[in-house]
Amino acid sequence: MAKAKKSTIKFQKNHLKGAIEKRRQKQKATQIYKKRNPKKFGRGAQGQGGSSGGDDEDENGGNEEEAEKQDSGDEKTKDMSVDEFFNNDLDSDDEEPESDNEDFAGIDTIVEEDDGSDVDIAPKKQTAAEKKKQAAKEEAAQKIQLDALKEKDPEFYKYLQENDSELLDFDGEMEDLVSEEEDDEDENDDVVTEGDEDEEMEEVKPTKKSKKADEPVEEETMDGVPLVTKEMVATWQTALVEKHSLRSLRRLLLAFRAGAHLHDAEDDRTYAYKINSPIVFNKLVVTCLKHVIPTFDHHLPTQTTGSGKPKPVNSGSKYTTLQPLIKSFLQNTLFLLKELTDQDMIYFVIRESEKAIRYLVGFPKIAKDLLKHLLFLWSSASDRVRIISFLTIRTLCLQLGSNYLDLALKGVYLTFVRFAKTTTMHTLPNLHLMQNCVAQLYGMDFDRSYQHGFVYVRQLAIHLRNAVLVKTKESFKAVYNWQYLHCLGLWAQVVSTHALTSAGQPTALHTLIYPLVQVSLGALRLIPTSTYYPLRFQIVRNLIQVVENTGTFIPLAPFLFEVLEGGEMKRAGRKGTLKPLEWDLGFKCSKDYKGSRVYQDGVGEQVYELMTEYYALFSTSISFPELVIPAIVQLKRFIKKSSLVKLTKQFAGLVEKLEQNARFIEQERAKADFSPSDATGVSSFLRHQDKEKTPLGSYWKGVKRSVMAKRKMIEEARKDRAERETKDASAPSSGRNSKDDEEEEDDEESMDEDDLEEIEDDYSE
């Protein structure tokens, strides 16, 4: 028989004694258990166990003596194969696989205070000798796995022999990758080297089947550690592209690990490679992100179930072999992503790493950490990175299952709430983007989205109830703030988008319409003063969106009539040089605007736009003539009493169109051949009639065009102002301006005494 391999002799010399001792302990424990349970194993169990134990003891004792003698060990192993030598002695030393559900308690740590439920028990520190011993055991276990792979999957084993034969001659290089988690926990004691690899590379001659792409390049060193060069990276890349070499993949991942921790100031470990050039670093990162995942996909192709869904990649002999490599790549990619600051580089890393999401199924800790960081980028980075981060979160939910969808639904909502604390012309576009993203994610699973939506709408209702019952300044501020207002707008968009299917059938989210409307109207009526007209208009606009997309009738006209009948529109306005109020950047009116002509004109325009849009939604309804009677009466009364010439002309035109549309519906009703009790006929009345071709619908189309043009002008003006502020910010600013800004911000979120007096008078009435 051929001479035993170096790794076998090394194990026999250094670690066989410990393996035999563990085997003896296991045999003694088995004998004691059999003695205590004679009924289960029979009366002869004790004697048989004892005799077999004695034989093994004699045999193991002989082996132990031979292990202590270096020369006699070589003679003994000549008569047995490697498989017979190990004889499954190390089976008891294999670590149990990590559970898929480990530390998967949710993403509460992102949004809640740490409750201590996710505490990791720190492992006991190991000495250098124990670490070497453990590494040797892992090498031996890996050899056993490769031998088992030869029997279970001969095709894959043959592929390794032909294309990557050096992988089968296990040389200890996996020690660096397998021990990554131990390195993170015990940073001071860990030194990553390639000594075993270098020794074996000197003695083992390359086989004929090995190709030039796998041959080691002449290495430059720095402080005794190999230095990564462009030639080395190019060689590894060629091996991955042409042969999908696992050996080159391991070396590339070791270099990638060193590159990812290159700028970690707190890391004092020594890695297998060093990098001293930014050009080499960029090439290494690009090579890893572009070619490592295709190599994994080549060895672990996507398999589908009978229903066509892809199977999870967390089992099989090939996966067991590649698992340390996959884990190393995912951990280092995530660490690199956290360290990057350049937005273009962050975008590239996220875009390429999205292809590796299917491999996260076996690593829930990494998946949860990645989701947490993606949520952070989604709320704080540039628009480009925000979009790619959200798309990656969505892909993660699709590929990893419903549990991660629950984490994502909770994470995106609470991240949105945190970001919505303040609203300025700089943050408003990002808020709209995030709101659209949340609404899209809540459409992936209606049942789970309903469970989350019910909880969060209920929280809004609890805040509103406390404000109504307690009636203090703090309780009112819990409702009248930007976070509460944006949450109402968010749920209005979610419900209006996903309450009905494409076929018009109600989904689980349809049941949230009623509680959401009740909470919104309750917040609108909480402080019915002219100071909070901006908040009233924003809530009405949200509910109009629900009416338009779900067909639900919500009586919103009375809340607009209250504005026309209020004292703000009756008294003569104060002239001044104030700028027009930006209604989407505030939920309350400042003292300077109250009673001014500018505020009156703005309030009248908002009522005119909202009332026209609201009634245009029912322009084809069979009950339209009866629906608009209160509006016509109220508007004619206001036109008669008001002194605002421009506003009265606008309302006069609206009244005319309401009357024209009422006559149009009455003419169509005269042609109907069904009775009012026929629900089917009533619901199908003018179903296919285009609303824009009705008198009121065409009128609203023109008004909407002018409103959109006005909004576009406002947005352009805001961009110009933002650019000017950016230039001014680069110049030194005086302390007085910053102090004034703080006072304005405090005034926006505070509630003055006049408001509280008006509230008390309103509730007393």
PDB file of C-alpha atoms in Angstrom, residues 100 292-304 309-315 319 322 326 329-330 352-364 367 370 392 395-401 404:
ATOM      1  CA  ASP A 100     -32.049  27.543  10.867  1.00  0.00           C
ATOM      2  CA  VAL A 292     -17.636  34.482  -6.346  1.00  0.00           C
ATOM      3  CA  ILE A 293     -21.428  34.213  -6.585  1.00  0.00           C
ATOM      4  CA  PRO A 294     -21.379  32.655 -10.103  1.00  0.00           C
ATOM      5  CA  THR A 295     -18.923  30.082  -8.758  1.00  0.00           C
ATOM      6  CA  PHE A 296     -21.293  29.225  -5.926  1.00  0.00           C
ATOM      7  CA  ASP A 297     -24.167  29.027  -8.401  1.00  0.00           C
ATOM      8  CA  HIS A 298     -22.151  26.645 -10.586  1.00  0.00           C
ATOM      9  CA  HIS A 299     -21.568  24.184  -7.755  1.00  0.00           C
ATOM     10  CA  LEU A 300     -25.010  24.725  -6.163  1.00  0.00           C
ATOM     11  CA  PRO A 301     -27.440  25.223  -9.057  1.00  0.00           C
ATOM     12  CA  THR A 302     -30.987  26.306  -8.299  1.00  0.00           C
ATOM     13  CA  GLN A 303     -33.391  23.394  -7.862  1.00  0.00           C
ATOM     14  CA  THR A 304     -37.164  23.725  -7.947  1.00  0.00           C
ATOM     15  CA  LYS A 309     -40.710  27.167  -6.346  1.00  0.00           C
ATOM     16  CA  PRO A 310     -36.930  27.165  -5.755  1.00  0.00           C
ATOM     17  CA  LYS A 311     -35.655  24.879  -3.031  1.00  0.00           C
ATOM     18  CA  PRO A 312     -33.680  26.425  -0.144  1.00  0.00           C
ATOM     19  CA  VAL A 313     -29.915  26.056  -0.398  1.00  0.00           C
ATOM     20  CA  ASN A 314     -29.070  24.696   3.047  1.00  0.00           C
ATOM     21  CA  SER A 315     -28.491  20.956   2.661  1.00  0.00           C
ATOM     22  CA  TYR A 319     -23.447  22.579   0.412  1.00  0.00           C
ATOM     23  CA  LEU A 322     -19.026  25.023   0.458  1.00  0.00           C
ATOM     24  CA  ILE A 326     -20.368  30.942   1.703  1.00  0.00           C
ATOM     25  CA  PHE A 329     -18.186  35.677   1.800  1.00  0.00           C
ATOM     26  CA  LEU A 330     -21.473  36.830   3.352  1.00  0.00           C
ATOM     27  CA  GLU A 352     -23.969  42.601  -6.649  1.00  0.00           C
ATOM     28  CA  SER A 353     -24.624  41.062  -3.220  1.00  0.00           C
ATOM     29  CA  GLU A 354     -28.350  40.876  -3.996  1.00  0.00           C
ATOM     30  CA  LYS A 355     -27.526  37.832  -6.148  1.00  0.00           C
ATOM     31  CA  ALA A 356     -26.332  35.961  -3.033  1.00  0.00           C
ATOM     32  CA  ILE A 357     -29.521  36.382  -1.014  1.00  0.00           C
ATOM     33  CA  ARG A 358     -30.627  32.788  -1.558  1.00  0.00           C
ATOM     34  CA  TYR A 359     -27.566  31.597   0.385  1.00  0.00           C
ATOM     35  CA  LEU A 360     -28.655  33.525   3.504  1.00  0.00           C
ATOM     36  CA  VAL A 361     -31.274  30.876   4.295  1.00  0.00           C
ATOM     37  CA  GLY A 362     -28.722  28.935   6.340  1.00  0.00           C
ATOM     38  CA  PHE A 363     -27.402  31.988   8.204  1.00  0.00           C
ATOM     39  CA  PRO A 364     -30.289  33.785   9.977  1.00  0.00           C
ATOM     40  CA  ALA A 367     -29.672  37.813   7.232  1.00  0.00           C
ATOM     41  CA  LEU A 370     -28.143  42.638   6.655  1.00  0.00           C
ATOM     42  CA  THR A 392     -32.879  44.162  -1.950  1.00  0.00           C
ATOM     43  CA  THR A 395     -35.925  40.301  -2.790  1.00  0.00           C
ATOM     44  CA  LEU A 396     -34.868  39.073   0.645  1.00  0.00           C
ATOM     45  CA  CYS A 397     -38.522  38.722   1.668  1.00  0.00           C
ATOM     46  CA  LEU A 398     -39.417  36.873  -1.537  1.00  0.00           C
ATOM     47  CA  GLN A 399     -36.558  34.365  -1.362  1.00  0.00           C
ATOM     48  CA  LEU A 400     -36.203  33.724   2.377  1.00  0.00           C
ATOM     49  CA  GLY A 401     -39.832  33.258   3.368  1.00  0.00           C
ATOM     50  CA  TYR A 404     -38.362  37.655   7.088  1.00  0.00           C
TER      51      TYR A 404
END
